[in-house]
Amino acid sequence: MKYQRGVALSGLIFWGIVLVLVAVLGMKVAPTAIEYFKILKDSKAVVAQVGPDATVADVRKSFDKFAEIDMLEFYGNQLDISKDGGKIVIEFAYEKRIHLFWNVSLLIDYKGSTAE
């Protein structure tokens, strides 16, 4: 006697819906993660470019130039700039709210530092 093999229509529909929801979530979250990594990369580039005697205004101005090139909506005035052992350290933290559907949103807290 042969046994039937395969996928039931209800199972196919269920897993199709799950796959679509995961794909939509990924497509909405990926741009914010890419933006975070660009901000971190630009912060590290600014620290490498400016000297240890640079002022806070110089660091912010330099970051704004990098942000303009990468087309970021994140500006130098949102950075926390300090010195640790004579080395400039840039830290930032911000929230990103991603609307998913109806009244459901995803809130992600991004934090980064050049000290790591």
C-alpha atoms as a printed R data frame, in Angstrom:
    type eleno elety resid chain resno      x      y      z
1   ATOM     1    CA   MET     A     1  0.000  0.000  0.000
2   ATOM     2    CA   LYS     A     2  1.347  3.449 -0.927
3   ATOM     3    CA   TYR     A     3  1.278  6.273  1.556
4   ATOM     4    CA   GLN     A     4  0.501  9.772  0.418
5   ATOM     5    CA   ARG     A     5  3.300 12.292  0.702
6   ATOM     6    CA   GLY     A     6  3.325 16.028  0.253
7   ATOM     7    CA   VAL     A     7  2.124 19.211  1.835
8   ATOM     8    CA   ALA     A     8 -1.478 19.965  2.680
9   ATOM     9    CA   LEU     A     9 -2.928 23.172  1.271
10  ATOM    10    CA   SER     A    10 -3.555 24.548  4.768
11  ATOM    11    CA   GLY     A    11  0.091 23.943  5.731
12  ATOM    12    CA   LEU     A    12  1.291 25.583  2.532
13  ATOM    13    CA   ILE     A    13 -0.847 28.668  3.193
14  ATOM    14    CA   PHE     A    14  0.268 28.868  6.839
15  ATOM    15    CA   TRP     A    15  3.989 28.682  6.031
16  ATOM    16    CA   GLY     A    16  3.534 31.064  3.107
17  ATOM    17    CA   ILE     A    17  2.001 33.675  5.409
18  ATOM    18    CA   VAL     A    18  4.784 33.179  7.979
19  ATOM    19    CA   LEU     A    19  7.421 33.563  5.263
20  ATOM    20    CA   VAL     A    20  5.821 36.756  3.913
21  ATOM    21    CA   LEU     A    21  5.586 38.298  7.413
22  ATOM    22    CA   VAL     A    22  9.247 37.542  8.136
23  ATOM    23    CA   ALA     A    23 10.278 38.974  4.758
24  ATOM    24    CA   VAL     A    24  8.296 42.185  5.329
25  ATOM    25    CA   LEU     A    25  9.813 42.559  8.802
26  ATOM    26    CA   GLY     A    26 13.290 42.088  7.353
27  ATOM    27    CA   MET     A    27 12.666 44.640  4.604
28  ATOM    28    CA   LYS     A    28 11.515 47.222  7.145
29  ATOM    29    CA   VAL     A    29 14.294 46.629  9.692
30  ATOM    30    CA   ALA     A    30 17.236 46.278  7.278
31  ATOM    31    CA   PRO     A    31 17.413 49.996  6.276
32  ATOM    32    CA   THR     A    32 17.581 51.121  9.916
33  ATOM    33    CA   ALA     A    33 20.331 48.594 10.682
34  ATOM    34    CA   ILE     A    34 22.268 49.759  7.623
35  ATOM    35    CA   GLU     A    35 21.858 53.370  8.794
36  ATOM    36    CA   TYR     A    36 23.212 52.430 12.243
37  ATOM    37    CA   PHE     A    37 26.302 50.791 10.749
38  ATOM    38    CA   LYS     A    38 26.882 53.839  8.509
39  ATOM    39    CA   ILE     A    39 26.731 56.149 11.526
40  ATOM    40    CA   LEU     A    40 29.184 53.926 13.401
41  ATOM    41    CA   LYS     A    41 31.518 53.778 10.376
42  ATOM    42    CA   ASP     A    42 31.395 57.553  9.926
43  ATOM    43    CA   SER     A    43 32.072 58.114 13.639
44  ATOM    44    CA   LYS     A    44 35.144 55.894 13.498
45  ATOM    45    CA   ALA     A    45 36.322 57.657 10.341
46  ATOM    46    CA   VAL     A    46 35.951 61.058 12.020
47  ATOM    47    CA   VAL     A    47 37.973 59.917 15.044
48  ATOM    48    CA   ALA     A    48 40.697 58.629 12.727
49  ATOM    49    CA   GLN     A    49 40.689 61.836 10.672
50  ATOM    50    CA   VAL     A    50 40.713 64.563 13.316
51  ATOM    51    CA   GLY     A    51 43.604 65.029 15.686
52  ATOM    52    CA   PRO     A    52 43.415 64.645 19.466
53  ATOM    53    CA   ASP     A    53 43.469 68.429 19.838
54  ATOM    54    CA   ALA     A    54 40.319 68.970 17.739
55  ATOM    55    CA   THR     A    55 37.411 70.837 19.272
56  ATOM    56    CA   VAL     A    56 33.890 69.471 19.645
57  ATOM    57    CA   ALA     A    57 32.711 71.815 16.887
58  ATOM    58    CA   ASP     A    58 35.411 70.486 14.535
59  ATOM    59    CA   VAL     A    59 34.386 66.883 15.212
60  ATOM    60    CA   ARG     A    60 30.703 67.645 14.623
61  ATOM    61    CA   LYS     A    61 31.472 69.557 11.439
62  ATOM    62    CA   SER     A    62 33.600 66.679 10.155
63  ATOM    63    CA   PHE     A    63 30.859 64.160 11.006
64  ATOM    64    CA   ASP     A    64 28.271 66.283  9.194
65  ATOM    65    CA   LYS     A    65 30.383 66.088  6.039
66  ATOM    66    CA   PHE     A    66 30.531 62.297  6.257
67  ATOM    67    CA   ALA     A    67 26.782 62.141  6.999
68  ATOM    68    CA   GLU     A    68 26.026 64.319  3.979
69  ATOM    69    CA   ILE     A    69 27.992 61.990  1.713
70  ATOM    70    CA   ASP     A    70 26.191 58.909  3.114
71  ATOM    71    CA   MET     A    71 22.832 60.749  2.979
72  ATOM    72    CA   LEU     A    72 22.110 60.186  6.669
73  ATOM    73    CA   GLU     A    73 19.362 61.911  8.609
74  ATOM    74    CA   PHE     A    74 21.616 61.904 11.668
75  ATOM    75    CA   TYR     A    75 23.606 65.023 12.489
76  ATOM    76    CA   GLY     A    76 26.680 65.930 14.484
77  ATOM    77    CA   ASN     A    77 24.658 67.697 17.181
78  ATOM    78    CA   GLN     A    78 23.240 64.290 18.190
79  ATOM    79    CA   LEU     A    79 26.701 62.954 19.092
80  ATOM    80    CA   ASP     A    80 28.183 62.806 22.589
81  ATOM    81    CA   ILE     A    81 31.844 63.709 22.179
82  ATOM    82    CA   SER     A    82 34.382 63.275 24.963
83  ATOM    83    CA   LYS     A    83 38.043 62.492 25.535
84  ATOM    84    CA   ASP     A    84 39.275 59.334 27.198
85  ATOM    85    CA   GLY     A    85 42.996 59.202 27.858
86  ATOM    86    CA   GLY     A    86 43.723 61.890 25.280
87  ATOM    87    CA   LYS     A    87 41.719 60.078 22.580
88  ATOM    88    CA   ILE     A    88 38.457 61.416 21.187
89  ATOM    89    CA   VAL     A    89 35.469 59.147 21.852
90  ATOM    90    CA   ILE     A    90 32.183 59.561 20.007
91  ATOM    91    CA   GLU     A    91 29.035 57.989 21.446
92  ATOM    92    CA   PHE     A    92 25.493 58.099 20.140
93  ATOM    93    CA   ALA     A    93 22.133 56.648 21.050
94  ATOM    94    CA   TYR     A    94 18.788 56.995 19.349
95  ATOM    95    CA   GLU     A    95 15.439 55.255 18.916
96  ATOM    96    CA   LYS     A    96 13.921 54.158 15.660
97  ATOM    97    CA   ARG     A    97 10.195 53.418 15.484
98  ATOM    98    CA   ILE     A    98  9.172 51.231 12.548
99  ATOM    99    CA   HIS     A    99  5.500 51.048 11.658
100 ATOM   100    CA   LEU     A   100  4.598 47.458 10.817
101 ATOM   101    CA   PHE     A   101  0.841 47.377 10.280
102 ATOM   102    CA   TRP     A   102 -2.348 48.917 11.736
103 ATOM   103    CA   ASN     A   103 -1.387 50.145 15.199
104 ATOM   104    CA   VAL     A   104  1.620 47.854 15.624
105 ATOM   105    CA   SER     A   105  5.119 49.347 15.643
106 ATOM   106    CA   LEU     A   106  8.592 48.059 16.388
107 ATOM   107    CA   LEU     A   107 10.846 50.231 18.563
108 ATOM   108    CA   ILE     A   108 14.606 49.667 18.304
109 ATOM   109    CA   ASP     A   109 17.172 51.370 20.554
110 ATOM   110    CA   TYR     A   110 20.484 51.881 18.783
111 ATOM   111    CA   LYS     A   111 23.639 52.710 20.750
112 ATOM   112    CA   GLY     A   112 27.171 53.000 19.464
113 ATOM   113    CA   SER     A   113 30.596 54.161 20.491
114 ATOM   114    CA   THR     A   114 34.036 54.478 18.945
115 ATOM   115    CA   ALA     A   115 35.626 53.325 22.212
116 ATOM   116    CA   GLU     A   116 34.816 49.660 21.530
